[in-house]
Amino acid sequence: MRELQLDKKDYLINSGLEHNLGVLTSVDRLTSYDMIYVYHMMKIGDKLSLRRDYSNPFEKDTVEVFFKGFKIGTISRKSAPIISRLIDKGCPVMATIKGVMGEKYKPFSGLDVEIKALVD
């Protein structure tokens, strides 16, 4: 498993809301959706949109990830139950890019994200 590299200043991001829950996770299924069209525009710190996917009967906790309207993948299966419950409860959830991994012939092999939520 990869280790996320974070600077101390990453924890001091002021977003207007005091977030009391933070989750560092990755995005799965990058090659199944529109990542190939938008990966070259992505940079660390860009905002992502999260949306629950209720249409998958086999994975009840699926959370879709969008970048500028393009679906780029889903939240990893390990973190999806936590994030999906927060979204279902109506908690404000924000996601930002923490890292885009790539190799010479595989320009995007991983995407790390930070998800922050305001929990009552």
The first five atom37 places (N, CA, C, CB, O) and aatype in JSON, in Angstrom:
{
  "aatype": [12, 1, 6, 10, 5, 10, 3, 11, 11, 3, 18, 10, 9, 2, 15, 7, 10, 6, 8, 2, 10, 7, 19, 10, 16, 15, 19, 3, 1, 10, 16, 15, 18, 3, 12, 9, 18, 19, 18, 8, 12, 12, 11, 9, 7, 3, 11, 10, 15, 10, 1, 1, 3, 18, 15, 2, 14, 13, 6, 11, 3, 16, 19, 6, 19, 13, 13, 11, 7, 13, 11, 9, 7, 16, 9, 15, 1, 11, 15, 0, 14, 9, 9, 15, 1, 10, 9, 3, 11, 7, 4, 14, 19, 12, 0, 16, 9, 11, 7, 19, 12, 7, 6, 11, 18, 11, 14, 13, 15, 7, 10, 3, 19, 6, 9, 11, 0, 10, 19, 3],
  "atom_mask": [
    [1, 1, 1, 1, 1],
    [1, 1, 1, 1, 1],
    [1, 1, 1, 1, 1],
    [1, 1, 1, 1, 1],
    [1, 1, 1, 1, 1],
    [1, 1, 1, 1, 1],
    [1, 1, 1, 1, 1],
    [1, 1, 1, 1, 1],
    [1, 1, 1, 1, 1],
    [1, 1, 1, 1, 1],
    [1, 1, 1, 1, 1],
    [1, 1, 1, 1, 1],
    [1, 1, 1, 1, 1],
    [1, 1, 1, 1, 1],
    [1, 1, 1, 1, 1],
    [1, 1, 1, 0, 1],
    [1, 1, 1, 1, 1],
    [1, 1, 1, 1, 1],
    [1, 1, 1, 1, 1],
    [1, 1, 1, 1, 1],
    [1, 1, 1, 1, 1],
    [1, 1, 1, 0, 1],
    [1, 1, 1, 1, 1],
    [1, 1, 1, 1, 1],
    [1, 1, 1, 1, 1],
    [1, 1, 1, 1, 1],
    [1, 1, 1, 1, 1],
    [1, 1, 1, 1, 1],
    [1, 1, 1, 1, 1],
    [1, 1, 1, 1, 1],
    [1, 1, 1, 1, 1],
    [1, 1, 1, 1, 1],
    [1, 1, 1, 1, 1],
    [1, 1, 1, 1, 1],
    [1, 1, 1, 1, 1],
    [1, 1, 1, 1, 1],
    [1, 1, 1, 1, 1],
    [1, 1, 1, 1, 1],
    [1, 1, 1, 1, 1],
    [1, 1, 1, 1, 1],
    [1, 1, 1, 1, 1],
    [1, 1, 1, 1, 1],
    [1, 1, 1, 1, 1],
    [1, 1, 1, 1, 1],
    [1, 1, 1, 0, 1],
    [1, 1, 1, 1, 1],
    [1, 1, 1, 1, 1],
    [1, 1, 1, 1, 1],
    [1, 1, 1, 1, 1],
    [1, 1, 1, 1, 1],
    [1, 1, 1, 1, 1],
    [1, 1, 1, 1, 1],
    [1, 1, 1, 1, 1],
    [1, 1, 1, 1, 1],
    [1, 1, 1, 1, 1],
    [1, 1, 1, 1, 1],
    [1, 1, 1, 1, 1],
    [1, 1, 1, 1, 1],
    [1, 1, 1, 1, 1],
    [1, 1, 1, 1, 1],
    [1, 1, 1, 1, 1],
    [1, 1, 1, 1, 1],
    [1, 1, 1, 1, 1],
    [1, 1, 1, 1, 1],
    [1, 1, 1, 1, 1],
    [1, 1, 1, 1, 1],
    [1, 1, 1, 1, 1],
    [1, 1, 1, 1, 1],
    [1, 1, 1, 0, 1],
    [1, 1, 1, 1, 1],
    [1, 1, 1, 1, 1],
    [1, 1, 1, 1, 1],
    [1, 1, 1, 0, 1],
    [1, 1, 1, 1, 1],
    [1, 1, 1, 1, 1],
    [1, 1, 1, 1, 1],
    [1, 1, 1, 1, 1],
    [1, 1, 1, 1, 1],
    [1, 1, 1, 1, 1],
    [1, 1, 1, 1, 1],
    [1, 1, 1, 1, 1],
    [1, 1, 1, 1, 1],
    [1, 1, 1, 1, 1],
    [1, 1, 1, 1, 1],
    [1, 1, 1, 1, 1],
    [1, 1, 1, 1, 1],
    [1, 1, 1, 1, 1],
    [1, 1, 1, 1, 1],
    [1, 1, 1, 1, 1],
    [1, 1, 1, 0, 1],
    [1, 1, 1, 1, 1],
    [1, 1, 1, 1, 1],
    [1, 1, 1, 1, 1],
    [1, 1, 1, 1, 1],
    [1, 1, 1, 1, 1],
    [1, 1, 1, 1, 1],
    [1, 1, 1, 1, 1],
    [1, 1, 1, 1, 1],
    [1, 1, 1, 0, 1],
    [1, 1, 1, 1, 1],
    [1, 1, 1, 1, 1],
    [1, 1, 1, 0, 1],
    [1, 1, 1, 1, 1],
    [1, 1, 1, 1, 1],
    [1, 1, 1, 1, 1],
    [1, 1, 1, 1, 1],
    [1, 1, 1, 1, 1],
    [1, 1, 1, 1, 1],
    [1, 1, 1, 1, 1],
    [1, 1, 1, 0, 1],
    [1, 1, 1, 1, 1],
    [1, 1, 1, 1, 1],
    [1, 1, 1, 1, 1],
    [1, 1, 1, 1, 1],
    [1, 1, 1, 1, 1],
    [1, 1, 1, 1, 1],
    [1, 1, 1, 1, 1],
    [1, 1, 1, 1, 1],
    [1, 1, 1, 1, 1],
    [1, 1, 1, 1, 1]
  ],
  "atom_positions": [
    [[0.84, -1.18, 0.0], [0.0, 0.0, 0.0], [0.88, 1.24, 0.0], [-0.96, 0.0, 1.22], [1.91, 1.28, 0.68]],
    [[0.48, 2.25, -0.77], [1.23, 3.49, -0.86], [1.08, 4.3, 0.43], [0.76, 4.32, -2.07], [0.08, 4.18, 1.13]],
    [[2.08, 5.12, 0.71], [2.0, 6.07, 1.81], [1.77, 7.45, 1.22], [3.28, 6.03, 2.69], [2.47, 7.85, 0.29]],
    [[0.82, 8.17, 1.76], [0.56, 9.53, 1.31], [1.59, 10.47, 1.91], [-0.87, 9.97, 1.68], [1.91, 10.36, 3.1]],
    [[2.09, 11.37, 1.12], [3.05, 12.35, 1.6], [2.32, 13.67, 1.84], [4.22, 12.53, 0.6], [1.77, 14.26, 0.91]],
    [[2.33, 14.11, 3.07], [1.63, 15.34, 3.44], [2.58, 16.32, 4.08], [0.47, 15.03, 4.38], [3.48, 15.93, 4.83]],
    [[2.39, 17.57, 3.79], [3.12, 18.63, 4.46], [2.3, 19.09, 5.66], [3.41, 19.82, 3.49], [1.09, 18.88, 5.71]],
    [[2.98, 19.72, 6.64], [2.25, 20.22, 7.8], [1.24, 21.28, 7.39], [3.21, 20.8, 8.83], [0.19, 21.4, 8.01]],
    [[1.55, 22.06, 6.35], [0.64, 23.11, 5.92], [-0.66, 22.55, 5.34], [1.32, 24.0, 4.9], [-1.66, 23.26, 5.28]],
    [[-0.66, 21.27, 4.92], [-1.88, 20.67, 4.38], [-2.98, 20.59, 5.42], [-1.57, 19.27, 3.84], [-4.17, 20.6, 5.08]],
    [[-2.61, 20.52, 6.69], [-3.61, 20.45, 7.74], [-4.17, 21.81, 8.11], [-3.03, 19.79, 8.96], [-5.14, 21.9, 8.86]],
    [[-3.57, 22.87, 7.6], [-3.98, 24.21, 7.97], [-4.8, 24.9, 6.9], [-2.79, 25.03, 8.29], [-4.93, 26.13, 6.91]],
    [[-5.36, 24.13, 5.99], [-6.16, 24.71, 4.91], [-7.44, 25.29, 5.5], [-6.48, 23.64, 3.82], [-8.18, 24.6, 6.19]],
    [[-7.69, 26.55, 5.22], [-8.89, 27.21, 5.72], [-9.93, 27.2, 4.62], [-8.58, 28.66, 6.2], [-9.75, 27.86, 3.59]],
    [[-10.98, 26.48, 4.82], [-12.01, 26.36, 3.8], [-13.29, 27.09, 4.17], [-12.32, 24.9, 3.55], [-14.28, 27.0, 3.45]],
    [[-13.3, 27.82, 5.27], [-14.51, 28.51, 5.67], [-15.32, 27.7, 6.66], [0.0, 0.0, 0.0], [-16.11, 28.28, 7.41]],
    [[-15.16, 26.39, 6.68], [-15.84, 25.54, 7.65], [-14.8, 24.88, 8.52], [-16.73, 24.48, 6.94], [-13.72, 24.54, 8.06]],
    [[-15.12, 24.69, 9.77], [-14.23, 23.95, 10.66], [-14.57, 22.48, 10.52], [-14.36, 24.43, 12.14], [-15.59, 22.02, 11.03]],
    [[-13.73, 21.75, 9.83], [-13.96, 20.33, 9.61], [-13.38, 19.55, 10.77], [-13.35, 19.86, 8.27], [-12.25, 19.8, 11.2]],
    [[-14.16, 18.6, 11.28], [-13.67, 17.83, 12.39], [-13.47, 16.36, 12.04], [-14.61, 17.95, 13.55], [-13.25, 15.54, 12.93]],
    [[-13.53, 16.03, 10.76], [-13.22, 14.67, 10.32], [-12.48, 14.75, 9.0], [-14.52, 13.8, 10.18], [-12.93, 15.42, 8.07]],
    [[-11.36, 14.09, 8.92], [-10.6, 14.05, 7.68], [-10.23, 12.62, 7.34], [0.0, 0.0, 0.0], [-9.81, 11.86, 8.22]],
    [[-10.37, 12.24, 6.08], [-10.06, 10.89, 5.63], [-9.14, 11.0, 4.42], [-11.36, 10.08, 5.28], [-9.46, 11.7, 3.46]],
    [[-8.0, 10.31, 4.45], [-7.12, 10.22, 3.3], [-7.36, 8.87, 2.65], [-5.61, 10.39, 3.71], [-7.25, 7.83, 3.3]],
    [[-7.7, 8.88, 1.38], [-8.04, 7.64, 0.69], [-7.64, 7.75, -0.78], [-9.55, 7.33, 0.82], [-7.02, 8.73, -1.19]],
    [[-7.99, 6.76, -1.55], [-7.67, 6.76, -2.98], [-8.94, 6.57, -3.79], [-6.64, 5.66, -3.31], [-10.0, 6.24, -3.27]],
    [[-8.8, 6.8, -5.08], [-9.92, 6.62, -6.01], [-9.66, 5.35, -6.82], [-10.08, 7.88, -6.96], [-8.57, 5.16, -7.36]],
    [[-10.66, 4.5, -6.88], [-10.57, 3.24, -7.63], [-11.24, 3.38, -8.99], [-11.23, 2.1, -6.83], [-11.95, 4.35, -9.26]],
    [[-10.99, 2.41, -9.85], [-11.61, 2.29, -11.17], [-11.32, 3.49, -12.08], [-13.11, 2.12, -11.03], [-12.2, 3.95, -12.8]],
    [[-10.1, 3.97, -12.03], [-9.75, 5.14, -12.83], [-9.84, 4.88, -14.33], [-8.35, 5.6, -12.49], [-10.15, 5.79, -15.1]],
    [[-9.57, 3.67, -14.76], [-9.59, 3.36, -16.19], [-10.98, 3.04, -16.71], [-8.66, 2.2, -16.48], [-11.16, 2.87, -17.91]],
    [[-11.96, 2.95, -15.83], [-13.31, 2.59, -16.25], [-14.16, 3.79, -16.65], [-13.99, 1.86, -15.14], [-15.21, 3.61, -17.27]],
    [[-13.73, 4.99, -16.32], [-14.55, 6.17, -16.57], [-13.77, 7.22, -17.36], [-15.04, 6.76, -15.24], [-13.0, 6.85, -18.25]],
    [[-13.95, 8.49, -17.08], [-13.44, 9.59, -17.91], [-12.08, 10.13, -17.49], [-14.42, 10.7, -17.9], [-11.69, 11.21, -17.94]],
    [[-11.35, 9.44, -16.65], [-10.05, 9.94, -16.17], [-9.1, 10.23, -17.33], [-9.42, 8.92, -15.22], [-8.32, 11.19, -17.26]],
    [[-9.14, 9.45, -18.37], [-8.23, 9.64, -19.51], [-8.39, 11.0, -20.18], [-8.44, 8.54, -20.54], [-7.46, 11.51, -20.8]],
    [[-9.58, 11.59, -20.05], [-9.85, 12.88, -20.7], [-9.43, 14.07, -19.85], [-11.32, 12.99, -21.02], [-9.23, 15.17, -20.38]],
    [[-9.28, 13.88, -18.53], [-9.04, 15.03, -17.66], [-7.79, 14.93, -16.79], [-10.21, 15.22, -16.77], [-7.48, 15.89, -16.09]],
    [[-7.07, 13.82, -16.81], [-5.93, 13.67, -15.9], [-4.86, 14.74, -16.12], [-5.32, 12.29, -16.06], [-4.19, 15.13, -15.17]],
    [[-4.7, 15.2, -17.35], [-3.67, 16.21, -17.63], [-4.03, 17.58, -17.06], [-3.46, 16.32, -19.14], [-3.15, 18.43, -16.94]],
    [[-5.29, 17.81, -16.71], [-5.71, 19.09, -16.12], [-5.65, 19.07, -14.6], [-7.12, 19.43, -16.57], [-5.75, 20.13, -13.97]],
    [[-5.5, 17.9, -13.99], [-5.54, 17.78, -12.54], [-4.24, 18.21, -11.89], [-5.87, 16.37, -12.14], [-3.15, 17.95, -12.4]],
    [[-4.38, 18.87, -10.75], [-3.2, 19.21, -9.97], [-3.57, 19.11, -8.48], [-2.68, 20.65, -10.32], [-4.74, 19.14, -8.11]],
    [[-2.56, 19.0, -7.68], [-2.77, 18.86, -6.24], [-3.51, 20.09, -5.71], [-1.42, 18.67, -5.49], [-3.16, 21.23, -6.03]],
    [[-4.52, 19.84, -4.92], [-5.33, 20.91, -4.33], [-6.64, 21.17, -5.06], [0.0, 0.0, 0.0], [-7.49, 21.88, -4.53]],
    [[-6.81, 20.61, -6.26], [-8.07, 20.79, -6.99], [-9.21, 20.13, -6.25], [-7.96, 20.21, -8.41], [-9.05, 19.1, -5.6]],
    [[-10.38, 20.75, -6.34], [-11.57, 20.24, -5.67], [-12.24, 19.17, -6.52], [-12.56, 21.38, -5.37], [-12.25, 19.25, -7.75]],
    [[-12.8, 18.17, -5.84], [-13.55, 17.1, -6.48], [-14.95, 17.08, -5.91], [-12.85, 15.73, -6.28], [-15.18, 17.54, -4.79]],
    [[-15.89, 16.55, -6.68], [-17.27, 16.39, -6.22], [-17.51, 14.93, -5.9], [-18.29, 16.91, -7.27], [-17.01, 14.04, -6.59]],
    [[-18.29, 14.7, -4.85], [-18.65, 13.33, -4.47], [-20.16, 13.17, -4.58], [-18.16, 13.01, -3.03], [-20.91, 14.08, -4.24]],
    [[-20.58, 12.02, -5.05], [-22.01, 11.74, -5.18], [-22.27, 10.27, -4.87], [-22.52, 12.1, -6.61], [-21.52, 9.4, -5.32]],
    [[-23.31, 10.01, -4.11], [-23.68, 8.62, -3.81], [-24.24, 7.95, -5.04], [-24.69, 8.57, -2.65], [-24.96, 8.58, -5.83]],
    [[-23.92, 6.67, -5.21], [-24.46, 5.87, -6.32], [-25.33, 4.78, -5.71], [-23.32, 5.25, -7.2], [-24.82, 3.81, -5.16]],
    [[-26.63, 4.95, -5.82], [-27.57, 3.98, -5.27], [-27.94, 2.9, -6.28], [-28.83, 4.68, -4.78], [-28.68, 1.98, -5.94]],
    [[-27.46, 2.99, -7.5], [-27.88, 2.08, -8.56], [-27.13, 0.74, -8.56], [-27.71, 2.74, -9.9], [-27.53, -0.18, -9.27]],
    [[-26.06, 0.63, -7.78], [-25.27, -0.6, -7.77], [-25.77, -1.52, -6.66], [-23.76, -0.29, -7.59], [-25.51, -1.26, -5.49]],
    [[-26.48, -2.61, -7.01], [-27.03, -3.49, -5.97], [-25.96, -4.34, -5.26], [-28.07, -4.4, -6.58], [-26.22, -4.88, -4.19]],
    [[-24.78, -4.47, -5.85], [-23.75, -5.32, -5.27], [-22.85, -4.57, -4.29], [-22.91, -5.92, -6.36], [-22.26, -5.17, -3.4]],
    [[-22.75, -3.28, -4.46], [-21.96, -2.44, -3.56], [-22.84, -1.29, -3.08], [-20.66, -1.9, -4.27], [-23.01, -0.29, -3.78]],
    [[-23.38, -1.44, -1.9], [-24.35, -0.47, -1.39], [-23.73, 0.87, -1.01], [-25.04, -1.05, -0.19], [-24.43, 1.88, -0.96]],
    [[-22.43, 0.88, -0.75], [-21.78, 2.1, -0.24], [-20.99, 2.85, -1.3], [-20.87, 1.74, 0.89], [-20.09, 3.61, -0.95]],
    [[-21.29, 2.68, -2.56], [-20.51, 3.29, -3.63], [-20.64, 4.82, -3.61], [-20.96, 2.74, -5.0], [-21.74, 5.36, -3.53]],
    [[-19.49, 5.5, -3.69], [-19.44, 6.96, -3.78], [-18.66, 7.32, -5.04], [-18.77, 7.6, -2.49], [-17.49, 6.96, -5.18]],
    [[-19.32, 8.02, -5.96], [-18.69, 8.42, -7.22], [-17.87, 9.7, -7.03], [-19.76, 8.62, -8.33], [-18.21, 10.55, -6.2]],
    [[-16.79, 9.81, -7.81], [-15.91, 10.98, -7.74], [-15.94, 11.68, -9.09], [-14.45, 10.58, -7.35], [-15.78, 11.04, -10.13]],
    [[-16.16, 13.01, -9.07], [-16.25, 13.81, -10.29], [-15.23, 14.94, -10.26], [-17.67, 14.37, -10.47], [-14.97, 15.53, -9.21]],
    [[-14.65, 15.24, -11.42], [-13.76, 16.37, -11.6], [-14.29, 17.19, -12.76], [-12.28, 15.91, -11.84], [-14.29, 16.72, -13.9]],
    [[-14.74, 18.41, -12.48], [-15.29, 19.32, -13.49], [-16.38, 18.64, -14.33], [-14.18, 19.82, -14.41], [-16.43, 18.81, -15.55]],
    [[-17.25, 17.89, -13.67], [-18.37, 17.24, -14.34], [-18.07, 15.88, -14.95], [0.0, 0.0, 0.0], [-18.99, 15.2, -15.39]],
    [[-16.81, 15.46, -14.97], [-16.42, 14.16, -15.52], [-16.31, 13.15, -14.38], [-15.08, 14.26, -16.29], [-15.67, 13.42, -13.37]],
    [[-16.93, 12.01, -14.54], [-16.8, 10.95, -13.55], [-15.44, 10.29, -13.74], [-17.95, 9.9, -13.67], [-15.14, 9.77, -14.82]],
    [[-14.62, 10.31, -12.69], [-13.27, 9.77, -12.83], [-13.08, 8.45, -12.08], [-12.27, 10.77, -12.34], [-12.07, 7.78, -12.3]],
    [[-14.0, 8.07, -11.21], [-13.86, 6.82, -10.49], [-14.76, 6.78, -9.28], [0.0, 0.0, 0.0], [-15.73, 7.54, -9.17]],
    [[-14.43, 5.88, -8.36], [-15.19, 5.73, -7.12], [-14.22, 5.73, -5.94], [-16.05, 4.43, -7.14], [-13.05, 5.37, -6.08]],
    [[-14.72, 6.12, -4.78], [-13.92, 6.08, -3.56], [-13.58, 4.62, -3.26], [-14.67, 6.74, -2.36], [-14.39, 3.73, -3.49]],
    [[-12.38, 4.38, -2.74], [-11.94, 3.01, -2.46], [-12.94, 2.28, -1.56], [-10.55, 3.01, -1.82], [-13.62, 2.89, -0.74]],
    [[-13.0, 0.99, -1.72], [-13.96, 0.17, -0.97], [-13.74, 0.22, 0.53], [-13.88, -1.27, -1.43], [-14.68, 0.03, 1.3]],
    [[-12.51, 0.49, 0.96], [-12.23, 0.56, 2.39], [-12.82, 1.81, 3.03], [-10.73, 0.52, 2.64], [-13.26, 1.77, 4.18]],
    [[-12.84, 2.91, 2.31], [-13.33, 4.18, 2.85], [-14.77, 4.47, 2.48], [-12.46, 5.3, 2.37], [-15.41, 5.31, 3.12]],
    [[-15.29, 3.81, 1.48], [-16.65, 4.11, 0.99], [-17.73, 3.98, 2.05], [-16.98, 3.2, -0.16], [-18.63, 4.83, 2.07]],
    [[-17.71, 2.98, 2.94], [-18.78, 2.92, 3.95], [-18.82, 4.15, 4.86], [-18.61, 1.69, 4.81], [-19.91, 4.61, 5.23]],
    [[-17.67, 4.68, 5.21], [-17.62, 5.86, 6.08], [-18.15, 7.09, 5.34], [-16.17, 6.13, 6.56], [-19.0, 7.81, 5.86]],
    [[-17.66, 7.31, 4.13], [-18.04, 8.49, 3.36], [-19.51, 8.43, 2.96], [-17.16, 8.63, 2.11], [-20.21, 9.45, 3.0]],
    [[-20.0, 7.26, 2.58], [-21.4, 7.14, 2.16], [-22.35, 7.44, 3.32], [-21.67, 5.74, 1.59], [-23.39, 8.06, 3.12]],
    [[-22.0, 7.01, 4.51], [-22.86, 7.3, 5.68], [-22.9, 8.8, 5.96], [-22.35, 6.54, 6.92], [-23.94, 9.34, 6.31]],
    [[-21.74, 9.46, 5.82], [-21.72, 10.91, 6.03], [-22.6, 11.64, 5.02], [-20.28, 11.44, 5.95], [-23.34, 12.55, 5.37]],
    [[-22.5, 11.23, 3.76], [-23.31, 11.86, 2.72], [-24.79, 11.59, 2.96], [-22.9, 11.35, 1.32], [-25.62, 12.49, 2.8]],
    [[-25.13, 10.36, 3.35], [-26.53, 10.01, 3.62], [-27.11, 10.8, 4.8], [-26.65, 8.51, 3.91], [-28.31, 11.1, 4.82]],
    [[-26.26, 11.14, 5.76], [-26.71, 11.94, 6.91], [-26.82, 13.42, 6.59], [-25.76, 11.75, 8.07], [-27.34, 14.19, 7.39]],
    [[-26.33, 13.82, 5.42], [-26.41, 15.23, 5.03], [-25.25, 16.07, 5.53], [0.0, 0.0, 0.0], [-25.34, 17.3, 5.53]],
    [[-24.17, 15.45, 5.97], [-22.99, 16.19, 6.44], [-22.3, 16.87, 5.26], [-22.0, 15.25, 7.18], [-22.17, 16.26, 4.2]],
    [[-21.85, 18.1, 5.42], [-21.07, 18.75, 4.36], [-19.75, 18.01, 4.15], [-20.81, 20.24, 4.7], [-18.98, 17.83, 5.1]],
    [[-19.49, 17.58, 2.93], [-18.29, 16.81, 2.6], [-17.55, 17.5, 1.47], [-18.65, 15.34, 2.21], [-18.15, 17.87, 0.45]],
    [[-16.22, 17.68, 1.65], [-15.37, 18.29, 0.62], [-14.25, 17.32, 0.28], [-14.8, 19.66, 1.08], [-13.74, 16.64, 1.17]],
    [[-13.87, 17.25, -0.99], [-12.76, 16.38, -1.4], [-11.77, 17.2, -2.22], [-13.29, 15.16, -2.22], [-12.16, 18.03, -3.04]],
    [[-10.47, 16.96, -1.97], [-9.41, 17.62, -2.73], [-8.37, 16.59, -3.14], [-8.76, 18.76, -1.9], [-8.19, 15.56, -2.48]],
    [[-7.68, 16.87, -4.23], [-6.65, 15.97, -4.73], [-5.38, 16.13, -3.9], [-6.35, 16.25, -6.24], [-4.93, 17.25, -3.65]],
    [[-4.82, 15.02, -3.46], [-3.58, 15.02, -2.7], [-2.41, 14.48, -3.51], [-3.74, 14.21, -1.42], [-1.26, 14.75, -3.17]],
    [[-2.68, 13.74, -4.56], [-1.6, 13.21, -5.37], [-2.11, 12.45, -6.58], [0.0, 0.0, 0.0], [-3.09, 11.71, -6.49]],
    [[-1.44, 12.63, -7.71], [-1.75, 11.89, -8.94], [-0.51, 11.09, -9.29], [-2.18, 12.86, -10.13], [0.54, 11.66, -9.59]],
    [[-0.61, 9.77, -9.26], [0.52, 8.91, -9.56], [0.49, 8.49, -11.02], [0.52, 7.67, -8.65], [-0.58, 8.3, -11.6]],
    [[1.66, 8.37, -11.6], [1.77, 7.95, -12.99], [3.13, 7.36, -13.27], [0.0, 0.0, 0.0], [4.06, 7.52, -12.49]],
    [[3.24, 6.69, -14.39], [4.48, 6.09, -14.83], [4.68, 6.46, -16.29], [4.47, 4.54, -14.64], [3.84, 7.14, -16.88]],
    [[5.78, 6.04, -16.88], [6.11, 6.44, -18.24], [5.02, 6.09, -19.25], [7.41, 5.78, -18.67], [4.58, 6.97, -20.0]],
    [[4.57, 4.86, -19.28], [3.57, 4.44, -20.24], [2.18, 4.31, -19.64], [3.97, 3.14, -20.87], [1.24, 3.83, -20.29]],
    [[2.05, 4.71, -18.41], [0.77, 4.65, -17.71], [0.62, 5.98, -16.98], [0.7, 3.42, -16.71], [0.96, 6.07, -15.8]],
    [[0.11, 7.02, -17.64], [0.15, 8.36, -17.09], [-0.65, 8.55, -15.8], [-0.35, 9.31, -18.1], [-0.35, 9.46, -15.03]],
    [[-1.63, 7.72, -15.55], [-2.35, 7.82, -14.28], [-2.57, 6.41, -13.74], [-3.71, 8.56, -14.46], [-3.34, 5.63, -14.28]],
    [[-1.88, 6.12, -12.66], [-2.02, 4.8, -12.05], [-2.63, 4.89, -10.66], [-0.68, 4.11, -11.98], [-2.95, 3.86, -10.06]],
    [[-2.8, 6.09, -10.15], [-3.41, 6.25, -8.84], [-3.77, 7.69, -8.57], [0.0, 0.0, 0.0], [-3.15, 8.61, -9.1]],
    [[-4.77, 7.88, -7.75], [-5.22, 9.22, -7.37], [-5.54, 9.19, -5.89], [-6.47, 9.68, -8.22], [-6.43, 8.46, -5.46]],
    [[-4.82, 9.98, -5.11], [-5.06, 10.09, -3.68], [-5.86, 11.34, -3.41], [-3.72, 10.11, -2.89], [-5.61, 12.4, -3.99]],
    [[-6.84, 11.23, -2.51], [-7.7, 12.36, -2.18], [-7.83, 12.5, -0.67], [-9.1, 12.18, -2.82], [-7.68, 11.54, 0.09]],
    [[-8.1, 13.72, -0.26], [-8.4, 14.01, 1.14], [-9.86, 14.43, 1.2], [-7.45, 15.13, 1.74], [-10.31, 15.3, 0.46]],
    [[-10.59, 13.8, 2.09], [-12.01, 14.1, 2.25], [-12.2, 14.69, 3.64], [-12.9, 12.82, 2.03], [-11.8, 14.09, 4.64]],
    [[-12.82, 15.86, 3.69], [-13.09, 16.52, 4.97], [-14.59, 16.65, 5.14], [-12.4, 17.93, 5.04], [-15.32, 16.91, 4.18]],
    [[-15.04, 16.46, 6.38], [-16.47, 16.54, 6.65], [-16.72, 17.23, 7.99], [-17.11, 15.13, 6.64], [-15.91, 17.14, 8.91]],
    [[-17.84, 17.91, 8.07], [-18.28, 18.52, 9.32], [-19.29, 17.56, 9.94], [-18.9, 19.96, 9.09], [-20.38, 17.36, 9.41]],
    [[-18.9, 16.98, 11.06], [-19.74, 15.98, 11.72], [-20.28, 16.56, 13.0], [-18.96, 14.68, 12.0], [-19.55, 17.16, 13.78]],
    [[-21.59, 16.37, 13.23], [-22.22, 16.87, 14.46], [-21.72, 16.13, 15.67], [-23.73, 16.76, 14.37], [-22.15, 16.43, 16.79]]
  ]
}
